[in-house]
């Protein structure tokens, strides 16, 4: 049977067909839908973990127990999971272990565009890179097989265009011939003390040599000889771009991007007149080819930053004088009002950021929907580095400051991010008595990545009721004496809480308690009464526009008098934040 | 190019249902026996930002993304976003546009006006533009939420795929209780 699947759905399908038994992940664009698809396969025990390190360790444990295991994360998640990854490379596996890393060239929704291939080389584990959904399914199955064949974790690298691109996939059956999981003591392999690790390390080095040789003849690395004038080495989605940009060129399509098949590369180089490597982001393959003593060109013409496309590749080759392309006339882009993403109408983050701005706070931010508090007109974020960093950066910054400036420092962090890597940071802040203020925006969900459950939300990935971390209690247990709850829809209470806690020369935490307005089910979010602007009372003062709510529109008066505000009833959720800003009582419930 | 591929771009604002429309299109092309690839960016697009979805079909499709300047058909859910996407099209491309405005933040805040005359400006570059009152026609068909399906019907007329295939694609992609109203909305659009 054939179906149109996204790369992420196809990876999930591949894992199912491969007989995978356990899957763990922390959400992150563009990887999130892999686990959201896997939960539909009831033969696989799937769950969210609080962060990527924990997710990988859960998968390593399942593999040690003899079950094929999958773990998925976005590229920056591999940074968090790097510690177990590097040593799991030494222990190897008891059953197939596959780590999916989804890169985001162009940073469609990420804070950097690191190239995960470097991790494969650094951790000395093989890495496959699929070029469409069909290959996502095939390579996932292959990755499990290679993992067992060579006793190693295997990485599968995707990217936004592969994970979120859709194409046709041939569906297969689930394997049921795998040995059942069971405990087998094997301490020399699984206890990585120096004595044991010293034995394992040379095996890891030999393994890389063996896998490279295997790649010389494996079908996943494929030479397509066309014209001998131009030869291009490429992999993944870039293969598709190259084929489209340079249809006559010979191509070496690598299915495995680490370790590289040395002999095959030599063979290909000998078959073409000019050799090129075309790859997104780092010159990863290019440097290895050059290290083999083979002359090639790559990043001297291909951009290092951002995504590639057939057009960019064609232009790069044309600019370098390798090919000639006819000029096509298209419409030139012109400056238009931009449409950036915005906090939703009724978002509980909005009121808090409005008050942070008014309080002249220096806000050490974090990653989530609330990062949009950076945008005008809220303009209330000053730093954002990586998940969990808001609290520790706030804790560090107050140490650098004179006393009168310390009180301006407020760290903001979401519930999911706090539980991901913020807890350690708060422990540090309490322990070392850094006098910053922390706001935990508890909207009861991981909203940014599409509303996934988290350890404080009360449900699991499969929608089953679960234990709930009590965030205020957790903060107290970590050593914070001043912990208070505030309703972020109540502007005055929010202002007062910020004012008091910012002026307190001790660490303190404010937890907001309004759920995300997009949560469906669980009785978490309830819509209020839709509001409207009384046109007779509206003076056109624009105070209600200062929160940047997409439901409120300023309409100029056609006769040239003062314009007025309007509320779109189809968007308003009745949060009342704008109503509290109106000094003329012009905003009220719709009759 | 040595093979024929048709490039469709769907553009609009996050939350307008562009993903579902591009999914129905893709399903129809697969059912009609073509290779099909589609691509779009999730994530930030959910929060009211600009959305572009690429759908390509033909005997062989390589890149999932439509190369710049090679779009054959633009399916616009909102005027400003449709205008913004014109540089993606090839000369002579067809445009089906929902005659509908969603003000972007700078317009909501009263800083700039919503650009004037967008329809005329689109027509001056791409004479084969069809404006559709998606919302109005959907209301007439009995459900405002079927606006996208009206538009899809209008788009379908510009693609040579049989009625029966479209019907099958809609049946497969829509919930049963919404099917009847959407089939009507589709039929309305298909006459345009
Ligand atoms: C290491 C890492 N993993 C995952 C992500 C993707 N990501 C960005 S924000 C976020 C969670 C946001 O949830 P929360 O903190 O609850 O804030 P909300 O979006 O709900 O406001 C995730 C998973 C990331 N940027 N970095």
PDB file of N, CA and C in Angstrom, chain A residues 80-150:
ATOM      1  N   UNK A  80      22.241  18.680  24.385  1.00  0.00           N
ATOM      2  CA  UNK A  80      21.799  18.291  25.719  1.00  0.00           C
ATOM      3  C   UNK A  80      22.066  16.791  25.938  1.00  0.00           C
ATOM      4  N   UNK A  81      21.921  16.003  24.879  1.00  0.00           N
ATOM      5  CA  UNK A  81      22.059  14.545  24.977  1.00  0.00           C
ATOM      6  C   UNK A  81      23.491  14.075  24.720  1.00  0.00           C
ATOM      7  N   UNK A  82      24.408  15.008  24.511  1.00  0.00           N
ATOM      8  CA  UNK A  82      25.747  14.606  24.067  1.00  0.00           C
ATOM      9  C   UNK A  82      26.466  13.718  25.078  1.00  0.00           C
ATOM     10  N   UNK A  83      26.253  13.955  26.360  1.00  0.00           N
ATOM     11  CA  UNK A  83      27.009  13.194  27.360  1.00  0.00           C
ATOM     12  C   UNK A  83      26.761  11.689  27.242  1.00  0.00           C
ATOM     13  N   UNK A  84      25.507  11.241  27.332  1.00  0.00           N
ATOM     14  CA  UNK A  84      25.305   9.797  27.139  1.00  0.00           C
ATOM     15  C   UNK A  84      25.678   9.312  25.735  1.00  0.00           C
ATOM     16  N   UNK A  85      25.489  10.158  24.727  1.00  0.00           N
ATOM     17  CA  UNK A  85      25.775   9.716  23.352  1.00  0.00           C
ATOM     18  C   UNK A  85      27.224   9.259  23.204  1.00  0.00           C
ATOM     19  N   UNK A  86      28.146  10.074  23.724  1.00  0.00           N
ATOM     20  CA  UNK A  86      29.563   9.768  23.499  1.00  0.00           C
ATOM     21  C   UNK A  86      29.975   8.462  24.163  1.00  0.00           C
ATOM     22  N   UNK A  87      29.381   8.132  25.293  1.00  0.00           N
ATOM     23  CA  UNK A  87      29.787   6.893  25.957  1.00  0.00           C
ATOM     24  C   UNK A  87      28.973   5.701  25.470  1.00  0.00           C
ATOM     25  N   UNK A  88      27.728   5.938  25.029  1.00  0.00           N
ATOM     26  CA  UNK A  88      26.966   4.843  24.410  1.00  0.00           C
ATOM     27  C   UNK A  88      27.683   4.369  23.151  1.00  0.00           C
ATOM     28  N   UNK A  89      28.460   5.240  22.551  1.00  0.00           N
ATOM     29  CA  UNK A  89      29.266   4.838  21.405  1.00  0.00           C
ATOM     30  C   UNK A  89      30.267   3.748  21.825  1.00  0.00           C
ATOM     31  N   UNK A  90      30.771   3.851  23.046  1.00  0.00           N
ATOM     32  CA  UNK A  90      31.718   2.840  23.550  1.00  0.00           C
ATOM     33  C   UNK A  90      31.000   1.549  23.962  1.00  0.00           C
ATOM     34  N   UNK A  91      29.877   1.688  24.683  1.00  0.00           N
ATOM     35  CA  UNK A  91      29.218   0.469  25.167  1.00  0.00           C
ATOM     36  C   UNK A  91      28.636  -0.326  24.010  1.00  0.00           C
ATOM     37  N   UNK A  92      28.220   0.391  22.965  1.00  0.00           N
ATOM     38  CA  UNK A  92      27.469  -0.291  21.921  1.00  0.00           C
ATOM     39  C   UNK A  92      26.110  -0.672  22.453  1.00  0.00           C
ATOM     40  N   UNK A  93      25.434  -1.615  21.798  1.00  0.00           N
ATOM     41  CA  UNK A  93      24.019  -1.872  22.071  1.00  0.00           C
ATOM     42  C   UNK A  93      23.763  -3.338  22.399  1.00  0.00           C
ATOM     43  N   UNK A  94      22.573  -3.605  22.905  1.00  0.00           N
ATOM     44  CA  UNK A  94      22.101  -4.990  23.037  1.00  0.00           C
ATOM     45  C   UNK A  94      20.982  -5.261  22.030  1.00  0.00           C
ATOM     46  N   UNK A  95      20.341  -4.185  21.593  1.00  0.00           N
ATOM     47  CA  UNK A  95      19.382  -4.256  20.480  1.00  0.00           C
ATOM     48  C   UNK A  95      19.462  -2.901  19.807  1.00  0.00           C
ATOM     49  N   UNK A  96      19.011  -2.814  18.558  1.00  0.00           N
ATOM     50  CA  UNK A  96      19.193  -1.598  17.763  1.00  0.00           C
ATOM     51  C   UNK A  96      18.824  -0.316  18.482  1.00  0.00           C
ATOM     52  N   UNK A  97      19.691   0.681  18.388  1.00  0.00           N
ATOM     53  CA  UNK A  97      19.470   1.982  19.032  1.00  0.00           C
ATOM     54  C   UNK A  97      19.674   3.072  17.973  1.00  0.00           C
ATOM     55  N   UNK A  98      18.614   3.825  17.708  1.00  0.00           N
ATOM     56  CA  UNK A  98      18.673   4.841  16.655  1.00  0.00           C
ATOM     57  C   UNK A  98      18.322   6.213  17.225  1.00  0.00           C
ATOM     58  N   UNK A  99      19.180   7.186  16.950  1.00  0.00           N
ATOM     59  CA  UNK A  99      18.952   8.566  17.390  1.00  0.00           C
ATOM     60  C   UNK A  99      18.667   9.421  16.162  1.00  0.00           C
ATOM     61  N   UNK A 100      17.474  10.005  16.112  1.00  0.00           N
ATOM     62  CA  UNK A 100      17.134  10.917  15.016  1.00  0.00           C
ATOM     63  C   UNK A 100      17.450  12.342  15.447  1.00  0.00           C
ATOM     64  N   UNK A 101      18.284  13.022  14.659  1.00  0.00           N
ATOM     65  CA  UNK A 101      18.580  14.436  14.903  1.00  0.00           C
ATOM     66  C   UNK A 101      18.044  15.216  13.716  1.00  0.00           C
ATOM     67  N   UNK A 102      17.128  16.152  13.975  1.00  0.00           N
ATOM     68  CA  UNK A 102      16.520  16.918  12.886  1.00  0.00           C
ATOM     69  C   UNK A 102      17.109  18.325  12.867  1.00  0.00           C
ATOM     70  N   UNK A 103      17.886  18.601  11.839  1.00  0.00           N
ATOM     71  CA  UNK A 103      18.534  19.904  11.712  1.00  0.00           C
ATOM     72  C   UNK A 103      17.561  20.933  11.148  1.00  0.00           C
ATOM     73  N   UNK A 104      17.916  22.198  11.318  1.00  0.00           N
ATOM     74  CA  UNK A 104      17.038  23.266  10.844  1.00  0.00           C
ATOM     75  C   UNK A 104      17.842  24.338  10.110  1.00  0.00           C
ATOM     76  N   UNK A 105      18.434  23.969   8.947  1.00  0.00           N
ATOM     77  CA  UNK A 105      19.142  24.996   8.168  1.00  0.00           C
ATOM     78  C   UNK A 105      18.155  26.097   7.805  1.00  0.00           C
ATOM     79  N   UNK A 106      18.606  27.329   7.863  1.00  0.00           N
ATOM     80  CA  UNK A 106      17.762  28.518   7.623  1.00  0.00           C
ATOM     81  C   UNK A 106      17.092  28.979   8.923  1.00  0.00           C
ATOM     82  N   UNK A 107      17.172  28.138   9.988  1.00  0.00           N
ATOM     83  CA  UNK A 107      16.605  28.525  11.287  1.00  0.00           C
ATOM     84  C   UNK A 107      15.153  28.960  11.166  1.00  0.00           C
ATOM     85  N   UNK A 108      14.346  28.109  10.531  1.00  0.00           N
ATOM     86  CA  UNK A 108      12.918  28.422  10.426  1.00  0.00           C
ATOM     87  C   UNK A 108      12.314  28.536  11.815  1.00  0.00           C
ATOM     88  N   UNK A 109      12.743  27.688  12.753  1.00  0.00           N
ATOM     89  CA  UNK A 109      12.287  27.851  14.138  1.00  0.00           C
ATOM     90  C   UNK A 109      13.343  27.328  15.098  1.00  0.00           C
ATOM     91  N   UNK A 110      14.513  27.923  15.051  1.00  0.00           N
ATOM     92  CA  UNK A 110      15.609  27.526  15.933  1.00  0.00           C
ATOM     93  C   UNK A 110      16.493  28.721  16.230  1.00  0.00           C
ATOM     94  N   UNK A 111      17.334  28.537  17.252  1.00  0.00           N
ATOM     95  CA  UNK A 111      18.198  29.648  17.643  1.00  0.00           C
ATOM     96  C   UNK A 111      19.579  29.571  17.003  1.00  0.00           C
ATOM     97  N   UNK A 112      19.919  28.454  16.363  1.00  0.00           N
ATOM     98  CA  UNK A 112      21.176  28.386  15.613  1.00  0.00           C
ATOM     99  C   UNK A 112      20.988  27.350  14.516  1.00  0.00           C
ATOM    100  N   UNK A 113      21.984  27.199  13.632  1.00  0.00           N
ATOM    101  CA  UNK A 113      21.824  26.201  12.566  1.00  0.00           C
ATOM    102  C   UNK A 113      23.006  25.241  12.561  1.00  0.00           C
ATOM    103  N   UNK A 114      23.327  24.709  13.764  1.00  0.00           N
ATOM    104  CA  UNK A 114      24.445  23.763  13.859  1.00  0.00           C
ATOM    105  C   UNK A 114      24.192  22.529  12.991  1.00  0.00           C
ATOM    106  N   UNK A 115      25.282  21.937  12.526  1.00  0.00           N
ATOM    107  CA  UNK A 115      25.248  20.823  11.589  1.00  0.00           C
ATOM    108  C   UNK A 115      25.529  19.523  12.365  1.00  0.00           C
ATOM    109  N   UNK A 116      24.486  18.714  12.545  1.00  0.00           N
ATOM    110  CA  UNK A 116      24.597  17.518  13.395  1.00  0.00           C
ATOM    111  C   UNK A 116      25.587  16.480  12.892  1.00  0.00           C
ATOM    112  N   UNK A 117      25.964  16.578  11.618  1.00  0.00           N
ATOM    113  CA  UNK A 117      26.894  15.564  11.117  1.00  0.00           C
ATOM    114  C   UNK A 117      28.185  15.565  11.918  1.00  0.00           C
ATOM    115  N   UNK A 118      28.560  16.745  12.425  1.00  0.00           N
ATOM    116  CA  UNK A 118      29.791  16.808  13.226  1.00  0.00           C
ATOM    117  C   UNK A 118      29.718  15.912  14.458  1.00  0.00           C
ATOM    118  N   UNK A 119      28.490  15.733  14.991  1.00  0.00           N
ATOM    119  CA  UNK A 119      28.332  14.864  16.160  1.00  0.00           C
ATOM    120  C   UNK A 119      28.613  13.410  15.820  1.00  0.00           C
ATOM    121  N   UNK A 120      28.241  12.982  14.615  1.00  0.00           N
ATOM    122  CA  UNK A 120      28.476  11.586  14.250  1.00  0.00           C
ATOM    123  C   UNK A 120      29.970  11.304  14.250  1.00  0.00           C
ATOM    124  N   UNK A 121      30.713  12.216  13.659  1.00  0.00           N
ATOM    125  CA  UNK A 121      32.156  12.031  13.597  1.00  0.00           C
ATOM    126  C   UNK A 121      32.763  12.137  14.995  1.00  0.00           C
ATOM    127  N   UNK A 122      32.289  13.117  15.767  1.00  0.00           N
ATOM    128  CA  UNK A 122      32.826  13.392  17.100  1.00  0.00           C
ATOM    129  C   UNK A 122      32.551  12.204  18.043  1.00  0.00           C
ATOM    130  N   UNK A 123      31.332  11.681  17.978  1.00  0.00           N
ATOM    131  CA  UNK A 123      30.976  10.565  18.860  1.00  0.00           C
ATOM    132  C   UNK A 123      31.326   9.221  18.230  1.00  0.00           C
ATOM    133  N   UNK A 124      31.796   9.236  16.998  1.00  0.00           N
ATOM    134  CA  UNK A 124      32.246   8.021  16.302  1.00  0.00           C
ATOM    135  C   UNK A 124      31.115   7.024  16.107  1.00  0.00           C
ATOM    136  N   UNK A 125      29.980   7.539  15.651  1.00  0.00           N
ATOM    137  CA  UNK A 125      28.852   6.642  15.351  1.00  0.00           C
ATOM    138  C   UNK A 125      28.417   6.876  13.903  1.00  0.00           C
ATOM    139  N   UNK A 126      27.919   5.843  13.212  1.00  0.00           N
ATOM    140  CA  UNK A 126      27.473   6.021  11.838  1.00  0.00           C
ATOM    141  C   UNK A 126      26.263   6.943  11.771  1.00  0.00           C
ATOM    142  N   UNK A 127      26.145   7.640  10.635  1.00  0.00           N
ATOM    143  CA  UNK A 127      24.987   8.516  10.427  1.00  0.00           C
ATOM    144  C   UNK A 127      24.436   8.337   9.012  1.00  0.00           C
ATOM    145  N   UNK A 128      23.122   8.103   8.936  1.00  0.00           N
ATOM    146  CA  UNK A 128      22.434   8.004   7.648  1.00  0.00           C
ATOM    147  C   UNK A 128      21.680   9.297   7.396  1.00  0.00           C
ATOM    148  N   UNK A 129      21.524   9.639   6.115  1.00  0.00           N
ATOM    149  CA  UNK A 129      20.780  10.865   5.798  1.00  0.00           C
ATOM    150  C   UNK A 129      19.817  10.617   4.636  1.00  0.00           C
ATOM    151  N   UNK A 130      18.510  10.500   4.938  1.00  0.00           N
ATOM    152  CA  UNK A 130      17.516  10.239   3.890  1.00  0.00           C
ATOM    153  C   UNK A 130      17.226  11.477   3.048  1.00  0.00           C
ATOM    154  N   UNK A 131      16.757  11.250   1.813  1.00  0.00           N
ATOM    155  CA  UNK A 131      16.506  12.351   0.882  1.00  0.00           C
ATOM    156  C   UNK A 131      15.038  12.532   0.508  1.00  0.00           C
ATOM    157  N   UNK A 132      14.151  11.701   1.027  1.00  0.00           N
ATOM    158  CA  UNK A 132      12.700  11.892   0.873  1.00  0.00           C
ATOM    159  C   UNK A 132      11.998  10.957   1.865  1.00  0.00           C
ATOM    160  N   UNK A 133      10.676  10.968   1.858  1.00  0.00           N
ATOM    161  CA  UNK A 133       9.956  10.188   2.868  1.00  0.00           C
ATOM    162  C   UNK A 133      10.188   8.685   2.696  1.00  0.00           C
ATOM    163  N   UNK A 134      10.238   8.223   1.439  1.00  0.00           N
ATOM    164  CA  UNK A 134      10.490   6.799   1.213  1.00  0.00           C
ATOM    165  C   UNK A 134      11.811   6.390   1.869  1.00  0.00           C
ATOM    166  N   UNK A 135      12.827   7.207   1.683  1.00  0.00           N
ATOM    167  CA  UNK A 135      14.120   6.898   2.305  1.00  0.00           C
ATOM    168  C   UNK A 135      14.065   7.053   3.824  1.00  0.00           C
ATOM    169  N   UNK A 136      13.232   7.935   4.329  1.00  0.00           N
ATOM    170  CA  UNK A 136      13.103   8.062   5.794  1.00  0.00           C
ATOM    171  C   UNK A 136      12.681   6.717   6.374  1.00  0.00           C
ATOM    172  N   UNK A 137      11.707   6.085   5.725  1.00  0.00           N
ATOM    173  CA  UNK A 137      11.245   4.790   6.202  1.00  0.00           C
ATOM    174  C   UNK A 137      12.334   3.727   6.017  1.00  0.00           C
ATOM    175  N   UNK A 138      12.901   3.659   4.817  1.00  0.00           N
ATOM    176  CA  UNK A 138      13.936   2.644   4.541  1.00  0.00           C
ATOM    177  C   UNK A 138      15.156   2.808   5.436  1.00  0.00           C
ATOM    178  N   UNK A 139      15.632   4.050   5.554  1.00  0.00           N
ATOM    179  CA  UNK A 139      16.870   4.273   6.310  1.00  0.00           C
ATOM    180  C   UNK A 139      16.661   4.052   7.805  1.00  0.00           C
ATOM    181  N   UNK A 140      15.450   4.270   8.296  1.00  0.00           N
ATOM    182  CA  UNK A 140      15.202   4.000   9.720  1.00  0.00           C
ATOM    183  C   UNK A 140      15.333   2.499   9.967  1.00  0.00           C
ATOM    184  N   UNK A 141      14.753   1.707   9.059  1.00  0.00           N
ATOM    185  CA  UNK A 141      14.879   0.248   9.213  1.00  0.00           C
ATOM    186  C   UNK A 141      16.336  -0.176   9.103  1.00  0.00           C
ATOM    187  N   UNK A 142      16.994   0.395   8.115  1.00  0.00           N
ATOM    188  CA  UNK A 142      18.413   0.098   7.909  1.00  0.00           C
ATOM    189  C   UNK A 142      19.241   0.485   9.130  1.00  0.00           C
ATOM    190  N   UNK A 143      18.924   1.626   9.731  1.00  0.00           N
ATOM    191  CA  UNK A 143      19.688   2.109  10.885  1.00  0.00           C
ATOM    192  C   UNK A 143      19.612   1.101  12.036  1.00  0.00           C
ATOM    193  N   UNK A 144      18.418   0.523  12.245  1.00  0.00           N
ATOM    194  CA  UNK A 144      18.297  -0.490  13.306  1.00  0.00           C
ATOM    195  C   UNK A 144      19.159  -1.702  12.979  1.00  0.00           C
ATOM    196  N   UNK A 145      19.143  -2.130  11.712  1.00  0.00           N
ATOM    197  CA  UNK A 145      19.951  -3.290  11.325  1.00  0.00           C
ATOM    198  C   UNK A 145      21.440  -3.014  11.501  1.00  0.00           C
ATOM    199  N   UNK A 146      21.883  -1.852  11.025  1.00  0.00           N
ATOM    200  CA  UNK A 146      23.314  -1.521  11.137  1.00  0.00           C
ATOM    201  C   UNK A 146      23.731  -1.412  12.594  1.00  0.00           C
ATOM    202  N   UNK A 147      22.825  -0.880  13.418  1.00  0.00           N
ATOM    203  CA  UNK A 147      23.128  -0.726  14.837  1.00  0.00           C
ATOM    204  C   UNK A 147      23.471  -2.075  15.457  1.00  0.00           C
ATOM    205  N   UNK A 148      22.693  -3.079  15.103  1.00  0.00           N
ATOM    206  CA  UNK A 148      22.962  -4.417  15.648  1.00  0.00           C
ATOM    207  C   UNK A 148      24.160  -5.072  14.961  1.00  0.00           C
ATOM    208  N   UNK A 149      24.236  -4.907  13.640  1.00  0.00           N
ATOM    209  CA  UNK A 149      25.334  -5.537  12.888  1.00  0.00           C
ATOM    210  C   UNK A 149      26.694  -5.026  13.369  1.00  0.00           C
ATOM    211  N   UNK A 150      26.801  -3.728  13.656  1.00  0.00           N
ATOM    212  CA  UNK A 150      28.103  -3.163  14.023  1.00  0.00           C
ATOM    213  C   UNK A 150      28.200  -2.793  15.507  1.00  0.00           C
TER     214      UNK A 150
END
